[in-house]
Amino acid sequence: MTRCFSRLAVPFLLLQAALGSEVTPVQKVIEMLENMLAKGKSEKHNEQVQFAAYKQFCDDTTVEKERAIKEANEKIEVLKADIQKFTATAKRLTKEIAGHDEDISVWNGDEKAASNVRAIEKADYDALHKDYSESVDALQRAIAVLKKQAYDRKQEPAYAQVSDLTRLSLIPPEAKATLETFLQQSVSASEAVAASDFASQEPEAYGYEFQSHGVIEMLEKLLDKFVEERTALEKSEMNSKHA
């Protein structure tokens, strides 16, 4: 307001001076006022244009910022929903992982136990297979010697081969008893033959020969049985190995 008063005061003073001195006509003052009015209108117009530009900028910026804020709020809501979803998923997966860890622990324990059992089974297999193989070899040797002795009476008696059979763990007790009886009778027969001539001991020799055939038949049955059982044992071990 002070600025407007100063603008009007100057022309008024000039008008007063002109009237007082009567040097400058009134028309000159009016012209000056008209120029000032035009200048004021021009400045006002410029200010209105500038204000309109600023207002348009503010309006545009406000619309843009409000839109950006709205989009950001919508995105925030979406992200909140995602966070809740992922939190629930993480909680579920954590629970599942704990369950899987427990399963893995149990499986590791089972695997270790199975390995221990398998090691025991393998050791038992090796020991039993060794017993079968030793028994089969011993039976084959004893049978071969007994058969040869049955056809050659001068052949050295198969004491050692038959006696070895009585020390094998797989030979049944009744078979061991038969073999021990056979050994005792074989020793007695050998001693009797050595003390007498062949003619007087021929019946006892035939009795020994008959008994040896019975022992051979028993040993052959045991041999077939052990070979069959060893084969079954080997198949079982193969299946257990690839289980």
CSV table of C-alpha atoms in Angstrom, one decimal:
chain,number,residue,atom,x,y,z
A,1,MET,CA,0.0,0.0,0.0
A,2,THR,CA,2.9,2.4,0.8
A,3,ARG,CA,4.2,1.7,-2.8
A,4,CYS,CA,0.9,2.8,-4.3
A,5,PHE,CA,0.7,5.9,-2.2
A,6,SER,CA,4.2,6.9,-3.2
A,7,ARG,CA,3.3,6.4,-6.9
A,8,LEU,CA,0.3,8.8,-6.5
A,9,ALA,CA,2.1,11.3,-4.4
A,10,VAL,CA,4.7,12.1,-7.0
A,11,PRO,CA,2.3,13.1,-9.7
A,12,PHE,CA,0.3,15.1,-7.3
A,13,LEU,CA,3.3,17.0,-6.2
A,14,LEU,CA,4.3,17.6,-9.8
A,15,LEU,CA,0.8,18.8,-10.6
A,16,GLN,CA,0.9,21.1,-7.6
A,17,ALA,CA,4.2,22.5,-8.8
A,18,ALA,CA,3.0,23.0,-12.3
A,19,LEU,CA,-0.2,24.8,-11.2
A,20,GLY,CA,1.8,26.9,-8.8
A,21,SER,CA,4.4,28.0,-11.2
A,22,GLU,CA,2.1,27.7,-14.2
A,23,VAL,CA,5.1,26.6,-16.2
A,24,THR,CA,3.8,23.0,-17.2
A,25,PRO,CA,0.3,22.5,-18.6
A,26,VAL,CA,-2.2,20.1,-17.0
A,27,GLN,CA,-2.1,17.9,-20.1
A,28,LYS,CA,1.5,17.0,-19.3
A,29,VAL,CA,0.5,15.8,-15.9
A,30,ILE,CA,-2.4,13.8,-17.2
A,31,GLU,CA,0.0,12.2,-19.8
A,32,MET,CA,2.4,11.3,-17.1
A,33,LEU,CA,-0.5,9.7,-15.0
A,34,GLU,CA,-1.6,7.8,-18.1
A,35,ASN,CA,1.9,6.4,-18.6
A,36,MET,CA,2.1,5.4,-15.0
A,37,LEU,CA,-1.3,3.7,-15.3
A,38,ALA,CA,-0.2,1.8,-18.3
A,39,LYS,CA,3.0,0.8,-16.6
A,40,GLY,CA,1.0,-0.4,-13.6
A,41,LYS,CA,-1.4,-2.4,-15.8
A,42,SER,CA,1.6,-4.0,-17.6
A,43,GLU,CA,3.3,-5.0,-14.4
A,44,LYS,CA,0.0,-6.3,-13.0
A,45,HIS,CA,-0.5,-8.3,-16.2
A,46,ASN,CA,3.0,-9.7,-15.9
A,47,GLU,CA,2.5,-10.6,-12.3
A,48,GLN,CA,-0.8,-12.3,-13.2
A,49,VAL,CA,0.8,-14.3,-16.0
A,50,GLN,CA,3.7,-15.3,-13.7
A,51,PHE,CA,1.2,-16.2,-10.9
A,52,ALA,CA,-0.9,-18.2,-13.3
A,53,ALA,CA,2.3,-20.1,-14.4
A,54,TYR,CA,3.3,-20.8,-10.8
A,55,LYS,CA,-0.3,-21.9,-10.0
A,56,GLN,CA,-0.4,-24.2,-13.0
A,57,PHE,CA,3.0,-25.6,-11.9
A,58,CYS,CA,1.7,-26.1,-8.4
A,59,ASP,CA,-1.5,-27.7,-9.6
A,60,ASP,CA,0.3,-30.0,-12.0
A,61,THR,CA,2.8,-30.9,-9.3
A,62,THR,CA,0.1,-31.5,-6.8
A,63,VAL,CA,-1.8,-33.9,-9.1
A,64,GLU,CA,1.4,-35.7,-9.9
A,65,LYS,CA,2.5,-36.0,-6.3
A,66,GLU,CA,-1.0,-37.1,-5.2
A,67,ARG,CA,-0.9,-39.7,-7.9
A,68,ALA,CA,2.6,-40.9,-6.9
A,69,ILE,CA,1.5,-41.0,-3.3
A,70,LYS,CA,-1.6,-43.0,-4.2
A,71,GLU,CA,0.5,-45.5,-6.2
A,72,ALA,CA,3.1,-45.7,-3.4
A,73,ASN,CA,0.3,-46.4,-0.9
A,74,GLU,CA,-1.1,-49.1,-3.2
A,75,LYS,CA,2.4,-50.6,-3.6
A,76,ILE,CA,2.8,-50.5,0.2
A,77,GLU,CA,-0.4,-52.4,0.7
A,78,VAL,CA,0.7,-55.0,-1.9
A,79,LEU,CA,4.1,-55.3,-0.2
A,80,LYS,CA,2.5,-55.7,3.2
A,81,ALA,CA,0.4,-58.5,1.8
A,82,ASP,CA,3.5,-60.1,0.2
A,83,ILE,CA,5.3,-59.8,3.5
A,84,GLN,CA,2.5,-61.5,5.3
A,85,LYS,CA,2.4,-64.2,2.7
A,86,PHE,CA,6.1,-64.8,2.6
A,87,THR,CA,6.3,-64.7,6.4
A,88,ALA,CA,3.7,-67.5,6.6
A,89,THR,CA,5.6,-69.4,3.9
A,90,ALA,CA,8.9,-69.0,5.7
A,91,LYS,CA,7.2,-70.2,8.9
A,92,ARG,CA,5.8,-73.2,7.1
A,93,LEU,CA,9.1,-74.0,5.4
A,94,THR,CA,11.0,-73.6,8.7
A,95,LYS,CA,8.6,-76.2,10.2
A,96,GLU,CA,9.1,-78.5,7.2
A,97,ILE,CA,12.9,-78.1,7.4
A,98,ALA,CA,12.8,-79.1,11.0
A,99,GLY,CA,10.8,-82.2,10.1
A,100,HIS,CA,13.2,-83.0,7.3
A,101,ASP,CA,16.2,-82.6,9.6
A,102,GLU,CA,14.5,-85.0,12.1
A,103,ASP,CA,13.9,-87.5,9.3
A,104,ILE,CA,17.5,-87.1,8.1
A,105,SER,CA,18.7,-87.7,11.6
A,106,VAL,CA,16.5,-90.8,11.9
A,107,TRP,CA,17.6,-92.1,8.5
A,108,ASN,CA,21.3,-91.5,9.3
A,109,GLY,CA,20.7,-93.5,12.5
A,110,ASP,CA,18.9,-96.2,10.5
A,111,GLU,CA,21.7,-96.3,7.9
A,112,LYS,CA,24.4,-96.6,10.6
A,113,ALA,CA,22.4,-99.3,12.3
A,114,ALA,CA,21.9,-101.1,9.0
A,115,SER,CA,25.6,-100.8,8.2
A,116,ASN,CA,26.4,-102.3,11.6
A,117,VAL,CA,23.9,-105.1,11.0
A,118,ARG,CA,25.3,-105.6,7.5
A,119,ALA,CA,28.8,-105.8,8.9
A,120,ILE,CA,27.7,-108.4,11.4
A,121,GLU,CA,25.9,-110.3,8.7
A,122,LYS,CA,28.9,-110.2,6.5
A,123,ALA,CA,31.2,-111.5,9.3
A,124,ASP,CA,28.7,-114.3,10.0
A,125,TYR,CA,28.5,-115.1,6.3
A,126,ASP,CA,32.3,-115.2,5.9
A,127,ALA,CA,32.6,-117.5,9.0
A,128,LEU,CA,29.8,-119.8,7.9
A,129,HIS,CA,31.0,-119.9,4.3
A,130,LYS,CA,34.4,-120.8,5.5
A,131,ASP,CA,33.0,-123.6,7.6
A,132,TYR,CA,31.0,-124.9,4.6
A,133,SER,CA,34.0,-124.7,2.3
A,134,GLU,CA,36.3,-126.5,4.8
A,135,SER,CA,33.6,-129.1,5.4
A,136,VAL,CA,33.1,-129.7,1.7
A,137,ASP,CA,36.9,-130.0,1.1
A,138,ALA,CA,37.3,-132.4,4.1
A,139,LEU,CA,34.3,-134.5,2.9
A,140,GLN,CA,35.6,-134.7,-0.6
A,141,ARG,CA,39.1,-135.8,0.6
A,142,ALA,CA,37.6,-138.4,3.0
A,143,ILE,CA,35.2,-139.8,0.4
A,144,ALA,CA,38.0,-140.0,-2.2
A,145,VAL,CA,40.3,-141.9,0.3
A,146,LEU,CA,37.6,-144.2,1.5
A,147,LYS,CA,36.6,-145.1,-2.0
A,148,LYS,CA,40.1,-145.8,-3.0
A,149,GLN,CA,40.6,-147.9,0.1
A,150,ALA,CA,37.5,-149.9,-0.6
A,151,TYR,CA,39.1,-151.1,-3.9
A,152,ASP,CA,42.6,-151.4,-2.6
A,153,ARG,CA,42.9,-153.1,0.7
A,154,LYS,CA,46.6,-152.4,0.8
A,155,GLN,CA,45.8,-148.7,0.9
A,156,GLU,CA,46.7,-146.9,4.1
A,157,PRO,CA,43.5,-146.6,6.2
A,158,ALA,CA,41.8,-143.1,6.0
A,159,TYR,CA,42.2,-142.4,9.7
A,160,ALA,CA,43.4,-138.8,9.4
A,161,GLN,CA,40.8,-137.8,6.8
A,162,VAL,CA,37.9,-139.3,8.7
A,163,SER,CA,39.2,-138.0,12.1
A,164,ASP,CA,39.3,-134.5,10.6
A,165,LEU,CA,35.6,-134.7,9.9
A,166,THR,CA,34.8,-135.3,13.6
A,167,ARG,CA,36.3,-131.9,14.5
A,168,LEU,CA,34.2,-129.9,12.0
A,169,SER,CA,31.4,-127.8,13.5
A,170,LEU,CA,28.9,-128.5,10.7
A,171,ILE,CA,29.1,-132.2,11.0
A,172,PRO,CA,25.9,-133.4,12.9
A,173,PRO,CA,26.5,-135.1,16.2
A,174,GLU,CA,25.0,-138.4,15.0
A,175,ALA,CA,27.3,-138.4,12.0
A,176,LYS,CA,30.3,-137.7,14.3
A,177,ALA,CA,29.3,-140.7,16.5
A,178,THR,CA,29.1,-142.9,13.4
A,179,LEU,CA,32.5,-141.7,12.2
A,180,GLU,CA,34.1,-142.3,15.7
A,181,THR,CA,32.6,-145.8,15.7
A,182,PHE,CA,33.9,-146.4,12.2
A,183,LEU,CA,37.4,-145.2,13.3
A,184,GLN,CA,37.4,-147.5,16.3
A,185,GLN,CA,36.4,-150.5,14.2
A,186,SER,CA,38.9,-149.6,11.5
A,187,VAL,CA,41.7,-149.5,14.0
A,188,SER,CA,40.6,-152.9,15.5
A,189,ALA,CA,40.3,-154.4,12.0
A,190,SER,CA,43.8,-153.2,11.0
A,191,GLU,CA,45.3,-154.6,14.2
A,192,ALA,CA,43.6,-157.9,13.7
A,193,VAL,CA,44.7,-158.2,10.1
A,194,ALA,CA,48.3,-157.3,11.1
A,195,ALA,CA,48.2,-160.1,13.8
A,196,SER,CA,46.7,-162.8,11.7
A,197,ASP,CA,47.0,-164.1,8.1
A,198,PHE,CA,44.7,-162.8,5.4
A,199,ALA,CA,42.7,-166.1,5.1
A,200,SER,CA,41.6,-166.2,8.7
A,201,GLN,CA,40.6,-162.5,8.8
A,202,GLU,CA,38.8,-162.3,5.4
A,203,PRO,CA,35.2,-162.2,6.9
A,204,GLU,CA,36.2,-159.3,9.2
A,205,ALA,CA,37.7,-157.5,6.2
A,206,TYR,CA,34.4,-157.9,4.3
A,207,GLY,CA,32.6,-156.5,7.3
A,208,TYR,CA,34.9,-153.5,7.3
A,209,GLU,CA,34.4,-153.0,3.6
A,210,PHE,CA,30.6,-153.1,4.0
A,211,GLN,CA,30.7,-150.5,6.8
A,212,SER,CA,33.0,-148.2,4.8
A,213,HIS,CA,30.4,-148.2,2.0
A,214,GLY,CA,27.8,-147.1,4.5
A,215,VAL,CA,30.1,-144.3,5.8
A,216,ILE,CA,30.8,-143.2,2.2
A,217,GLU,CA,27.1,-143.0,1.5
A,218,MET,CA,26.6,-140.9,4.6
A,219,LEU,CA,29.4,-138.6,3.7
A,220,GLU,CA,28.2,-138.2,0.2
A,221,LYS,CA,24.8,-137.2,1.5
A,222,LEU,CA,26.4,-134.7,3.8
A,223,LEU,CA,28.5,-133.4,0.9
A,224,ASP,CA,25.5,-132.8,-1.3
A,225,LYS,CA,23.7,-131.1,1.6
A,226,PHE,CA,26.6,-128.8,2.4
A,227,VAL,CA,27.1,-127.8,-1.3
A,228,GLU,CA,23.4,-127.0,-1.6
A,229,GLU,CA,23.4,-125.0,1.6
A,230,ARG,CA,26.6,-123.2,0.7
A,231,THR,CA,25.1,-122.2,-2.7
A,232,ALA,CA,21.9,-121.0,-1.0
A,233,LEU,CA,24.1,-119.0,1.5
A,234,GLU,CA,26.0,-117.4,-1.4
A,235,LYS,CA,22.7,-116.4,-3.1
A,236,SER,CA,21.4,-114.9,0.1
A,237,GLU,CA,24.6,-112.9,0.6
A,238,MET,CA,24.4,-111.6,-3.0
A,239,ASN,CA,20.8,-110.5,-2.4
A,240,SER,CA,21.7,-108.8,0.9
A,241,LYS,CA,24.7,-107.1,-0.8
A,242,HIS,CA,22.5,-105.5,-3.5
A,243,ALA,CA,19.5,-104.8,-1.2
